[in-house]
Tab-separated table of N, CA, C and O in Angstrom:
chain	number	residue	atom	x	y	z
A	1	MET	N	17.559	9.020	10.198
A	1	MET	CA	16.654	8.135	10.174
A	1	MET	C	15.280	7.123	11.424
A	1	MET	O	14.195	6.496	11.023
A	2	ASP	N	14.435	8.652	11.035
A	2	ASP	CA	13.636	8.867	11.592
A	2	ASP	C	12.254	8.131	10.216
A	2	ASP	O	11.411	8.364	10.503
A	3	PHE	N	12.698	8.317	9.289
A	3	PHE	CA	12.120	8.204	7.303
A	3	PHE	C	12.370	6.886	7.833
A	3	PHE	O	11.881	6.693	7.178
A	4	LEU	N	14.044	5.905	7.784
A	4	LEU	CA	13.322	4.899	7.774
A	4	LEU	C	13.023	4.867	9.175
A	4	LEU	O	12.045	3.006	8.710
A	5	SER	N	12.989	4.372	9.961
A	5	SER	CA	11.101	4.107	10.640
A	5	SER	C	9.440	4.852	10.968
A	5	SER	O	9.508	3.536	10.455
A	6	ALA	N	9.304	5.441	9.398
A	6	ALA	CA	8.458	5.850	8.955
A	6	ALA	C	8.308	4.621	8.349
A	6	ALA	O	6.975	4.318	8.027
A	7	THR	N	8.829	5.017	7.409
A	7	THR	CA	9.086	3.244	5.904
A	7	THR	C	8.004	2.158	6.939
A	7	THR	O	7.446	1.193	5.629
A	8	VAL	N	9.980	1.732	8.071
A	8	VAL	CA	9.172	0.604	8.153
A	8	VAL	C	7.854	0.470	9.138
A	8	VAL	O	7.007	-0.409	9.049
A	9	LEU	N	7.458	1.557	9.850
A	9	LEU	CA	5.565	1.403	10.224
A	9	LEU	C	4.590	1.296	9.023
A	9	LEU	O	4.061	1.224	9.336
A	10	LEU	N	5.233	2.461	8.147
A	10	LEU	CA	3.631	2.258	6.730
A	10	LEU	C	4.013	0.530	7.144
A	10	LEU	O	2.980	0.569	5.990
A	11	PHE	N	5.115	0.395	6.179
A	11	PHE	CA	5.273	-1.214	5.839
A	11	PHE	C	4.686	-2.099	6.619
A	11	PHE	O	3.993	-2.559	6.549
A	12	ILE	N	4.109	-1.913	7.642
A	12	ILE	CA	4.107	-2.733	8.884
A	12	ILE	C	1.958	-2.651	8.936
A	12	ILE	O	2.050	-2.867	8.915
A	13	ILE	N	1.941	-0.738	8.534
A	13	ILE	CA	0.531	-0.703	8.412
A	13	ILE	C	-0.317	-1.127	7.365
A	13	ILE	O	-1.564	-1.713	7.341
A	14	MET	N	0.724	-1.376	6.626
A	14	MET	CA	0.186	-2.149	5.341
A	14	MET	C	-0.023	-3.463	5.498
A	14	MET	O	-1.193	-3.560	4.132
A	15	ASP	N	0.387	-4.206	6.203
A	15	ASP	CA	0.527	-5.004	6.230
A	15	ASP	C	0.607	-6.233	5.469
A	15	ASP	O	-0.484	-6.669	4.910
A	16	PRO	N	0.731	-6.573	3.815
A	16	PRO	CA	1.420	-6.561	2.775
A	16	PRO	C	0.662	-8.317	3.151
A	16	PRO	O	0.585	-9.242	2.200
A	17	LEU	N	1.408	-9.491	3.726
A	17	LEU	CA	1.899	-11.011	4.263
A	17	LEU	C	-0.101	-10.473	4.807
A	17	LEU	O	-0.110	-11.802	4.384
A	18	GLY	N	-0.156	-10.054	5.146
A	18	GLY	CA	-1.995	-10.012	5.382
A	18	GLY	C	-2.902	-9.855	4.702
A	18	GLY	O	-3.880	-10.571	5.061
A	19	ASN	N	-2.386	-9.114	3.774
A	19	ASN	CA	-3.558	-8.524	2.306
A	19	ASN	C	-3.186	-10.174	1.718
A	19	ASN	O	-4.002	-9.728	0.165
A	20	ILE	N	-2.682	-10.354	1.364
A	20	ILE	CA	-2.647	-11.980	0.600
A	20	ILE	C	-3.936	-12.636	-0.029
A	20	ILE	O	-4.132	-12.769	-1.300
A	21	PRO	N	-4.052	-13.099	1.129
A	21	PRO	CA	-5.387	-13.677	0.789
A	21	PRO	C	-6.484	-12.795	0.179
A	21	PRO	O	-7.631	-13.465	-1.057
A	22	VAL	N	-7.119	-12.528	0.360
A	22	VAL	CA	-7.568	-10.597	0.246
A	22	VAL	C	-7.759	-10.938	-1.115
A	22	VAL	O	-8.911	-10.945	-1.843
A	23	PHE	N	-6.221	-10.476	-1.892
A	23	PHE	CA	-6.258	-10.169	-3.455
A	23	PHE	C	-6.384	-10.867	-4.149
A	23	PHE	O	-7.088	-11.289	-5.479
A	24	HIS	N	-5.995	-12.603	-2.952
A	24	HIS	CA	-5.631	-13.900	-3.655
A	24	HIS	C	-7.451	-14.308	-4.365
A	24	HIS	O	-7.499	-14.638	-5.860
A	25	ALA	N	-8.641	-14.105	-3.667
A	25	ALA	CA	-9.882	-14.256	-3.930
A	25	ALA	C	-9.826	-13.934	-4.636
A	25	ALA	O	-10.806	-14.226	-5.817
A	26	LEU	N	-9.934	-12.194	-4.509
A	26	LEU	CA	-9.704	-11.147	-5.468
A	26	LEU	C	-9.950	-11.407	-6.894
A	26	LEU	O	-10.508	-10.894	-7.798
A	27	LEU	N	-8.730	-11.349	-7.376
A	27	LEU	CA	-7.626	-11.100	-8.109
A	27	LEU	C	-8.204	-13.210	-8.708
A	27	LEU	O	-7.193	-13.358	-9.816
A	28	ASN	N	-8.579	-13.928	-8.536
A	28	ASN	CA	-7.596	-15.281	-8.788
A	28	ASN	C	-8.238	-15.569	-10.270
A	28	ASN	O	-7.544	-16.179	-10.981
A	29	ARG	N	-8.949	-15.073	-10.491
A	29	ARG	CA	-9.369	-14.563	-12.710
A	29	ARG	C	-8.370	-14.311	-13.259
A	29	ARG	O	-8.597	-14.686	-14.695
A	30	TYR	N	-7.308	-13.987	-12.984
A	30	TYR	CA	-6.682	-12.634	-14.145
A	30	TYR	C	-4.720	-13.919	-13.897
A	30	TYR	O	-5.300	-14.732	-13.022
A	31	PRO	N	-4.642	-13.998	-14.687
A	31	PRO	CA	-3.462	-14.186	-15.122
A	31	PRO	C	-2.300	-14.290	-14.005
A	31	PRO	O	-2.715	-13.204	-13.468
A	32	ARG	N	-1.529	-14.837	-13.826
A	32	ARG	CA	-0.629	-14.707	-12.137
A	32	ARG	C	-0.093	-14.046	-12.568
A	32	ARG	O	0.482	-13.023	-12.126
A	33	GLY	N	0.248	-13.055	-13.493
A	33	GLY	CA	1.213	-11.989	-13.891
A	33	GLY	C	0.684	-11.126	-13.914
A	33	GLY	O	1.163	-9.754	-13.467
A	34	GLN	N	-0.915	-10.551	-14.993
A	34	GLN	CA	-1.107	-9.632	-14.356
A	34	GLN	C	-2.028	-9.860	-12.731
A	34	GLN	O	-1.619	-8.256	-12.384
A	35	ARG	N	-1.697	-10.321	-12.727
A	35	ARG	CA	-2.355	-9.997	-10.949
A	35	ARG	C	-1.689	-9.385	-9.916
A	35	ARG	O	-1.764	-8.970	-8.980
A	36	LEU	N	-0.143	-10.272	-10.468
A	36	LEU	CA	0.595	-9.911	-9.729
A	36	LEU	C	1.428	-8.020	-10.078
A	36	LEU	O	1.349	-6.819	-9.231
A	37	ARG	N	0.930	-7.473	-10.960
A	37	ARG	CA	1.069	-6.599	-11.548
A	37	ARG	C	-0.098	-5.623	-10.824
A	37	ARG	O	0.195	-4.264	-10.537
A	38	ILE	N	-1.120	-5.970	-10.925
A	38	ILE	CA	-2.066	-5.060	-9.792
A	38	ILE	C	-1.835	-4.806	-8.466
A	38	ILE	O	-1.531	-3.312	-7.980
A	39	ILE	N	-1.369	-5.957	-8.059
A	39	ILE	CA	-0.884	-6.276	-6.560
A	39	ILE	C	0.272	-4.879	-5.764
A	39	ILE	O	-0.354	-3.778	-5.075
A	40	ALA	N	0.882	-4.728	-7.151
A	40	ALA	CA	2.419	-4.259	-7.315
A	40	ALA	C	1.981	-2.993	-7.368
A	40	ALA	O	2.297	-1.757	-6.342
A	41	ARG	N	0.688	-2.715	-8.476
A	41	ARG	CA	0.322	-1.561	-8.719
A	41	ARG	C	0.122	-0.744	-7.047
A	41	ARG	O	-0.026	0.098	-6.579
A	42	GLU	N	-1.794	-1.416	-6.646
A	42	GLU	CA	-1.802	-0.732	-4.992
A	42	GLU	C	-0.857	-0.738	-4.185
A	42	GLU	O	-1.419	-0.020	-3.806
A	43	MET	N	-1.024	-1.716	-3.865
A	43	MET	CA	0.110	-1.119	-2.714
A	43	MET	C	1.489	-0.234	-3.420
A	43	MET	O	1.428	0.919	-1.425
A	44	LEU	N	1.478	0.443	-4.388
A	44	LEU	CA	2.552	1.777	-4.505
A	44	LEU	C	1.306	2.083	-4.077
A	44	LEU	O	2.295	3.144	-3.453
A	45	VAL	N	-0.082	2.642	-4.653
A	45	VAL	CA	-0.331	3.369	-4.648
A	45	VAL	C	-0.591	4.358	-3.112
A	45	VAL	O	-1.085	5.599	-3.046
A	46	ALA	N	-0.651	2.502	-2.478
A	46	ALA	CA	-1.882	2.530	-1.097
A	46	ALA	C	-0.094	3.673	-0.256
A	46	ALA	O	-0.464	3.957	0.948
A	47	TYR	N	0.840	2.974	-0.397
A	47	TYR	CA	2.281	3.677	-0.101
A	47	TYR	C	2.041	5.396	-0.177
A	47	TYR	O	3.150	5.860	0.636
A	48	GLY	N	1.912	5.265	-1.198
A	48	GLY	CA	2.188	6.946	-1.398
A	48	GLY	C	0.805	8.203	-0.980
A	48	GLY	O	1.618	9.265	-0.845
A	49	VAL	N	0.591	7.637	-1.140
A	49	VAL	CA	-1.325	7.706	0.371
A	49	VAL	C	-0.199	7.936	1.399
A	49	VAL	O	-0.720	8.782	1.710
A	50	LEU	N	0.582	7.026	2.560
A	50	LEU	CA	0.133	7.120	3.630
A	50	LEU	C	1.434	7.703	3.816
A	50	LEU	O	1.754	8.711	4.119
A	51	VAL	N	2.428	8.208	2.104
A	51	VAL	CA	3.498	8.581	2.559
A	51	VAL	C	3.080	10.402	2.428
A	51	VAL	O	3.523	10.707	3.047
A	52	GLY	N	1.885	10.632	1.544
A	52	GLY	CA	1.624	11.890	1.682
A	52	GLY	C	1.799	12.981	2.597
A	52	GLY	O	1.506	12.889	2.848
A	53	PHE	N	0.800	11.190	3.463
A	53	PHE	CA	0.284	12.419	4.341
A	53	PHE	C	0.985	11.758	5.879
A	53	PHE	O	1.008	13.068	6.955
A	54	LEU	N	2.327	11.312	5.476
A	54	LEU	CA	3.475	11.084	6.412
A	54	LEU	C	4.143	12.876	6.221
A	54	LEU	O	3.748	13.550	7.432
A	55	VAL	N	3.901	13.286	4.979
A	55	VAL	CA	4.506	14.788	5.264
A	55	VAL	C	3.302	15.495	4.975
A	55	VAL	O	4.460	16.629	5.531
A	56	ALA	N	2.876	15.562	5.065
A	56	ALA	CA	1.772	16.874	5.206
A	56	ALA	C	0.598	16.427	5.862
A	56	ALA	O	-0.006	17.572	5.216
A	57	GLY	N	0.510	15.717	6.512
A	57	GLY	CA	-0.354	16.058	7.645
A	57	GLY	C	-0.967	16.540	8.485
A	57	GLY	O	-1.915	17.294	8.520
A	58	GLU	N	0.271	17.008	8.428
A	58	GLU	CA	-0.399	18.417	9.645
A	58	GLU	C	-0.164	19.513	9.295
A	58	GLU	O	-1.723	20.132	8.948
A	59	THR	N	-0.333	19.806	7.977
A	59	THR	CA	-0.321	20.751	7.542
A	59	THR	C	-1.878	20.483	6.730
A	59	THR	O	-2.566	21.679	6.922
A	60	ILE	N	-2.376	20.054	6.492
A	60	ILE	CA	-3.604	19.395	5.935
A	60	ILE	C	-4.881	19.939	6.924
A	60	ILE	O	-5.230	19.626	6.887
A	61	LEU	N	-4.266	19.227	8.586
A	61	LEU	CA	-4.725	19.052	9.050
A	61	LEU	C	-5.594	19.871	10.199
A	61	LEU	O	-6.462	20.973	10.520
A	62	GLY	N	-3.824	21.210	9.774
A	62	GLY	CA	-4.540	22.869	10.054
A	62	GLY	C	-5.385	23.493	8.868
A	62	GLY	O	-6.030	23.773	9.442
A	63	TYR	N	-5.029	23.258	7.740
A	63	TYR	CA	-6.291	23.538	7.278
A	63	TYR	C	-7.690	22.978	7.335
A	63	TYR	O	-7.822	23.895	7.907
A	64	LEU	N	-7.647	22.167	8.029
A	64	LEU	CA	-9.094	21.559	7.866
A	64	LEU	C	-9.834	21.627	9.267
A	64	LEU	O	-10.823	22.637	9.445
């Protein structure tokens, strides 16, 4: 249950729907298919970073 809660929280923090206008303005010159691939890739990278800190954040802070 904690993982599901964290996943929903991270999805809300990433706000993919709120970022649509920003990505659209920045990627307007690319064809639609390539634009969708870029957006999906960047969302996965951001999600991976957030999950990485969720899993190892306490250890990283302890080290610092």
